[in-house]
């Protein structure tokens, strides 16, 4: 029986040749395959990006006046939200901190649960904003940001006619 007949569909024989010549590469490949098989079917919590940052659900809409951004930030306090604009990039950052403690002297248990996370999103603005008129309002876990265009950006673009050569 040939070794090729034992390989999963889509694999080539050079995989086995590399494994035979370098046992560390083979071990690494086997470990990667083990973790891939283990993690298959496991879904990340809603909003978790896999980078340690939480990614809030955001709606961005363009209006005649500028942009409107709405972000869902459940469980966040207003004091833990930072919105800043730097070099045409709007950054939305929020810290989520929760702690829950339960005690029962009769049943002899003490439980403390903590969860922490950072929400962060960045947006490259497609126009020059009027920085003095940007407004952010937070109510019931929803942050609404209104970003108006500057007076210069609000001017209409001039249409240039294309003539035949």
PDB file of C-alpha atoms in Angstrom:
ATOM      1  CA  UNK A   1       0.000   0.000   0.000  1.00  0.00           C
ATOM      2  CA  UNK A   2       1.348   3.414  -0.947  1.00  0.00           C
ATOM      3  CA  UNK A   3       1.631   6.226   1.647  1.00  0.00           C
ATOM      4  CA  UNK A   4      -0.171   8.470  -0.840  1.00  0.00           C
ATOM      5  CA  UNK A   5      -3.364   6.442  -0.441  1.00  0.00           C
ATOM      6  CA  UNK A   6      -3.379   7.223   3.296  1.00  0.00           C
ATOM      7  CA  UNK A   7      -3.202  11.004   2.857  1.00  0.00           C
ATOM      8  CA  UNK A   8      -6.409  13.028   3.256  1.00  0.00           C
ATOM      9  CA  UNK A   9      -7.917  14.383   0.050  1.00  0.00           C
ATOM     10  CA  UNK A  10      -6.120  17.495  -1.199  1.00  0.00           C
ATOM     11  CA  UNK A  11      -2.800  16.781   0.519  1.00  0.00           C
ATOM     12  CA  UNK A  12       0.317  16.137  -1.512  1.00  0.00           C
ATOM     13  CA  UNK A  13       3.141  13.716  -0.892  1.00  0.00           C
ATOM     14  CA  UNK A  14       5.640  16.510  -0.231  1.00  0.00           C
ATOM     15  CA  UNK A  15       3.964  16.888   3.193  1.00  0.00           C
ATOM     16  CA  UNK A  16       5.120  13.420   4.201  1.00  0.00           C
ATOM     17  CA  UNK A  17       8.554  13.937   2.689  1.00  0.00           C
ATOM     18  CA  UNK A  18       9.050  17.156   4.710  1.00  0.00           C
ATOM     19  CA  UNK A  19       7.826  15.416   7.861  1.00  0.00           C
ATOM     20  CA  UNK A  20      10.252  12.563   7.380  1.00  0.00           C
ATOM     21  CA  UNK A  21      13.209  14.895   6.964  1.00  0.00           C
ATOM     22  CA  UNK A  22      12.337  17.277   9.836  1.00  0.00           C
ATOM     23  CA  UNK A  23      10.627  15.844  12.927  1.00  0.00           C
ATOM     24  CA  UNK A  24      10.039  19.321  14.443  1.00  0.00           C
ATOM     25  CA  UNK A  25       8.103  20.455  11.377  1.00  0.00           C
ATOM     26  CA  UNK A  26       6.006  17.299  11.586  1.00  0.00           C
ATOM     27  CA  UNK A  27       5.324  17.865  15.274  1.00  0.00           C
ATOM     28  CA  UNK A  28       4.362  21.505  14.616  1.00  0.00           C
ATOM     29  CA  UNK A  29       2.017  20.466  11.799  1.00  0.00           C
ATOM     30  CA  UNK A  30       0.391  17.821  14.024  1.00  0.00           C
ATOM     31  CA  UNK A  31      -0.089  20.320  16.869  1.00  0.00           C
ATOM     32  CA  UNK A  32      -1.614  22.884  14.489  1.00  0.00           C
ATOM     33  CA  UNK A  33      -3.981  20.238  13.143  1.00  0.00           C
ATOM     34  CA  UNK A  34      -4.917  19.215  16.707  1.00  0.00           C
ATOM     35  CA  UNK A  35      -5.805  22.800  17.677  1.00  0.00           C
ATOM     36  CA  UNK A  36      -7.700  23.368  14.422  1.00  0.00           C
ATOM     37  CA  UNK A  37      -9.756  20.222  15.035  1.00  0.00           C
ATOM     38  CA  UNK A  38     -10.379  21.184  18.659  1.00  0.00           C
ATOM     39  CA  UNK A  39     -11.459  24.755  17.871  1.00  0.00           C
ATOM     40  CA  UNK A  40     -13.662  23.813  14.921  1.00  0.00           C
ATOM     41  CA  UNK A  41     -17.267  24.530  15.845  1.00  0.00           C
ATOM     42  CA  UNK A  42     -16.414  26.848  18.723  1.00  0.00           C
ATOM     43  CA  UNK A  43     -17.795  30.304  18.119  1.00  0.00           C
ATOM     44  CA  UNK A  44     -16.443  33.448  19.709  1.00  0.00           C
ATOM     45  CA  UNK A  45     -18.753  35.554  21.894  1.00  0.00           C
ATOM     46  CA  UNK A  46     -20.692  38.275  20.087  1.00  0.00           C
ATOM     47  CA  UNK A  47     -18.485  41.250  19.393  1.00  0.00           C
ATOM     48  CA  UNK A  48     -15.218  39.477  20.198  1.00  0.00           C
ATOM     49  CA  UNK A  49     -12.635  39.955  17.479  1.00  0.00           C
ATOM     50  CA  UNK A  50     -10.087  37.390  18.637  1.00  0.00           C
ATOM     51  CA  UNK A  51      -7.495  40.110  19.249  1.00  0.00           C
ATOM     52  CA  UNK A  52      -8.524  40.836  22.835  1.00  0.00           C
ATOM     53  CA  UNK A  53     -10.608  43.778  21.674  1.00  0.00           C
ATOM     54  CA  UNK A  54     -14.368  43.781  21.584  1.00  0.00           C
ATOM     55  CA  UNK A  55     -15.869  45.202  18.431  1.00  0.00           C
ATOM     56  CA  UNK A  56     -19.165  47.016  19.026  1.00  0.00           C
ATOM     57  CA  UNK A  57     -21.971  46.769  16.517  1.00  0.00           C
ATOM     58  CA  UNK A  58     -21.898  50.002  14.553  1.00  0.00           C
ATOM     59  CA  UNK A  59     -24.114  51.627  11.932  1.00  0.00           C
ATOM     60  CA  UNK A  60     -22.562  54.313   9.742  1.00  0.00           C
ATOM     61  CA  UNK A  61     -24.738  56.419   7.480  1.00  0.00           C
ATOM     62  CA  UNK A  62     -23.876  59.359   5.258  1.00  0.00           C
ATOM     63  CA  UNK A  63     -26.279  62.267   5.078  1.00  0.00           C
ATOM     64  CA  UNK A  64     -26.216  65.613   3.275  1.00  0.00           C
ATOM     65  CA  UNK A  65     -24.743  67.176   6.419  1.00  0.00           C
ATOM     66  CA  UNK A  66     -22.057  64.553   7.081  1.00  0.00           C
ATOM     67  CA  UNK A  67     -21.824  61.190   8.846  1.00  0.00           C
ATOM     68  CA  UNK A  68     -23.935  59.671  11.587  1.00  0.00           C
ATOM     69  CA  UNK A  69     -22.410  56.821  13.581  1.00  0.00           C
ATOM     70  CA  UNK A  70     -24.449  54.730  16.015  1.00  0.00           C
ATOM     71  CA  UNK A  71     -22.651  52.217  18.245  1.00  0.00           C
ATOM     72  CA  UNK A  72     -24.158  49.685  20.637  1.00  0.00           C
ATOM     73  CA  UNK A  73     -22.217  49.685  23.920  1.00  0.00           C
ATOM     74  CA  UNK A  74     -24.225  47.564  26.371  1.00  0.00           C
ATOM     75  CA  UNK A  75     -23.124  47.647  29.994  1.00  0.00           C
ATOM     76  CA  UNK A  76     -20.806  50.626  29.479  1.00  0.00           C
ATOM     77  CA  UNK A  77     -20.881  53.770  31.613  1.00  0.00           C
ATOM     78  CA  UNK A  78     -20.702  57.158  29.911  1.00  0.00           C
ATOM     79  CA  UNK A  79     -17.511  58.012  31.832  1.00  0.00           C
ATOM     80  CA  UNK A  80     -15.758  54.975  30.288  1.00  0.00           C
ATOM     81  CA  UNK A  81     -16.239  56.136  26.667  1.00  0.00           C
ATOM     82  CA  UNK A  82     -13.584  58.036  24.701  1.00  0.00           C
ATOM     83  CA  UNK A  83     -14.210  59.502  21.259  1.00  0.00           C
ATOM     84  CA  UNK A  84     -11.408  61.379  19.543  1.00  0.00           C
ATOM     85  CA  UNK A  85     -10.478  62.636  16.117  1.00  0.00           C
ATOM     86  CA  UNK A  86      -6.873  62.671  14.967  1.00  0.00           C
ATOM     87  CA  UNK A  87      -5.680  63.281  11.409  1.00  0.00           C
ATOM     88  CA  UNK A  88      -8.992  62.311   9.809  1.00  0.00           C
ATOM     89  CA  UNK A  89      -9.388  59.135  11.909  1.00  0.00           C
ATOM     90  CA  UNK A  90     -12.273  58.948  14.382  1.00  0.00           C
ATOM     91  CA  UNK A  91     -11.555  56.532  17.240  1.00  0.00           C
ATOM     92  CA  UNK A  92     -14.269  55.129  19.477  1.00  0.00           C
ATOM     93  CA  UNK A  93     -12.962  53.384  22.598  1.00  0.00           C
ATOM     94  CA  UNK A  94     -14.835  52.138  25.659  1.00  0.00           C
ATOM     95  CA  UNK A  95     -13.808  50.111  28.700  1.00  0.00           C
ATOM     96  CA  UNK A  96     -16.160  47.446  30.023  1.00  0.00           C
ATOM     97  CA  UNK A  97     -15.688  46.425  33.659  1.00  0.00           C
ATOM     98  CA  UNK A  98     -18.098  44.233  35.591  1.00  0.00           C
ATOM     99  CA  UNK A  99     -17.787  42.483  38.924  1.00  0.00           C
ATOM    100  CA  UNK A 100     -20.323  40.249  40.594  1.00  0.00           C
ATOM    101  CA  UNK A 101     -19.966  38.801  44.074  1.00  0.00           C
ATOM    102  CA  UNK A 102     -22.171  36.202  45.766  1.00  0.00           C
ATOM    103  CA  UNK A 103     -21.873  34.815  49.288  1.00  0.00           C
ATOM    104  CA  UNK A 104     -23.889  32.326  51.240  1.00  0.00           C
ATOM    105  CA  UNK A 105     -22.735  31.542  54.762  1.00  0.00           C
ATOM    106  CA  UNK A 106     -25.240  28.692  55.174  1.00  0.00           C
ATOM    107  CA  UNK A 107     -24.087  26.876  52.024  1.00  0.00           C
ATOM    108  CA  UNK A 108     -20.445  27.893  52.587  1.00  0.00           C
ATOM    109  CA  UNK A 109     -19.606  29.399  49.239  1.00  0.00           C
ATOM    110  CA  UNK A 110     -18.160  32.636  47.985  1.00  0.00           C
ATOM    111  CA  UNK A 111     -18.234  33.463  44.258  1.00  0.00           C
ATOM    112  CA  UNK A 112     -16.578  36.431  42.584  1.00  0.00           C
ATOM    113  CA  UNK A 113     -16.875  36.896  38.805  1.00  0.00           C
ATOM    114  CA  UNK A 114     -15.082  39.634  36.926  1.00  0.00           C
ATOM    115  CA  UNK A 115     -15.146  40.530  33.277  1.00  0.00           C
ATOM    116  CA  UNK A 116     -13.146  43.186  31.484  1.00  0.00           C
ATOM    117  CA  UNK A 117     -12.941  44.216  27.879  1.00  0.00           C
ATOM    118  CA  UNK A 118     -12.141  47.096  25.593  1.00  0.00           C
ATOM    119  CA  UNK A 119     -14.386  48.111  22.739  1.00  0.00           C
ATOM    120  CA  UNK A 120     -12.577  49.880  19.938  1.00  0.00           C
ATOM    121  CA  UNK A 121     -13.417  50.956  16.400  1.00  0.00           C
ATOM    122  CA  UNK A 122     -11.653  53.372  14.068  1.00  0.00           C
ATOM    123  CA  UNK A 123     -13.155  55.156  11.093  1.00  0.00           C
ATOM    124  CA  UNK A 124     -11.289  56.979   8.329  1.00  0.00           C
ATOM    125  CA  UNK A 125     -13.487  59.951   7.504  1.00  0.00           C
ATOM    126  CA  UNK A 126     -14.128  60.405   3.762  1.00  0.00           C
ATOM    127  CA  UNK A 127     -14.229  64.201   4.060  1.00  0.00           C
ATOM    128  CA  UNK A 128     -12.837  67.094   6.113  1.00  0.00           C
ATOM    129  CA  UNK A 129     -15.090  67.376   9.205  1.00  0.00           C
ATOM    130  CA  UNK A 130     -16.096  70.525  11.048  1.00  0.00           C
ATOM    131  CA  UNK A 131     -14.306  69.508  14.248  1.00  0.00           C
ATOM    132  CA  UNK A 132     -15.990  72.151  16.425  1.00  0.00           C
ATOM    133  CA  UNK A 133     -19.476  70.839  15.627  1.00  0.00           C
ATOM    134  CA  UNK A 134     -18.967  67.092  16.200  1.00  0.00           C
ATOM    135  CA  UNK A 135     -21.483  65.855  18.782  1.00  0.00           C
ATOM    136  CA  UNK A 136     -21.636  62.596  20.728  1.00  0.00           C
ATOM    137  CA  UNK A 137     -24.654  61.540  22.812  1.00  0.00           C
ATOM    138  CA  UNK A 138     -24.965  58.416  24.942  1.00  0.00           C
ATOM    139  CA  UNK A 139     -28.310  57.024  26.065  1.00  0.00           C
ATOM    140  CA  UNK A 140     -29.481  53.532  27.084  1.00  0.00           C
ATOM    141  CA  UNK A 141     -26.272  51.834  25.908  1.00  0.00           C
ATOM    142  CA  UNK A 142     -26.310  53.489  22.469  1.00  0.00           C
ATOM    143  CA  UNK A 143     -23.731  56.082  21.414  1.00  0.00           C
ATOM    144  CA  UNK A 144     -24.711  58.441  18.588  1.00  0.00           C
ATOM    145  CA  UNK A 145     -22.040  60.569  16.930  1.00  0.00           C
ATOM    146  CA  UNK A 146     -22.861  63.291  14.393  1.00  0.00           C
ATOM    147  CA  UNK A 147     -19.924  64.431  12.255  1.00  0.00           C
ATOM    148  CA  UNK A 148     -20.764  67.403  10.025  1.00  0.00           C
ATOM    149  CA  UNK A 149     -18.739  68.318   6.940  1.00  0.00           C
ATOM    150  CA  UNK A 150     -16.650  71.464   7.035  1.00  0.00           C
ATOM    151  CA  UNK A 151     -17.925  74.423   4.989  1.00  0.00           C
ATOM    152  CA  UNK A 152     -15.251  73.787   2.333  1.00  0.00           C
ATOM    153  CA  UNK A 153     -16.068  70.081   2.073  1.00  0.00           C
ATOM    154  CA  UNK A 154     -19.778  70.846   1.809  1.00  0.00           C
ATOM    155  CA  UNK A 155     -19.274  72.814  -1.418  1.00  0.00           C
ATOM    156  CA  UNK A 156     -20.437  70.993  -4.511  1.00  0.00           C
ATOM    157  CA  UNK A 157     -17.817  69.512  -6.796  1.00  0.00           C
ATOM    158  CA  UNK A 158     -17.519  71.175 -10.189  1.00  0.00           C
ATOM    159  CA  UNK A 159     -18.606  69.015 -13.115  1.00  0.00           C
ATOM    160  CA  UNK A 160     -16.030  68.958 -15.922  1.00  0.00           C
ATOM    161  CA  UNK A 161     -17.257  68.169 -19.397  1.00  0.00           C
ATOM    162  CA  UNK A 162     -15.362  65.546 -21.371  1.00  0.00           C
ATOM    163  CA  UNK A 163     -14.778  66.529 -25.023  1.00  0.00           C
ATOM    164  CA  UNK A 164     -13.886  64.244 -27.875  1.00  0.00           C
ATOM    165  CA  UNK A 165     -10.252  64.428 -29.021  1.00  0.00           C
TER     166      UNK A 165
END
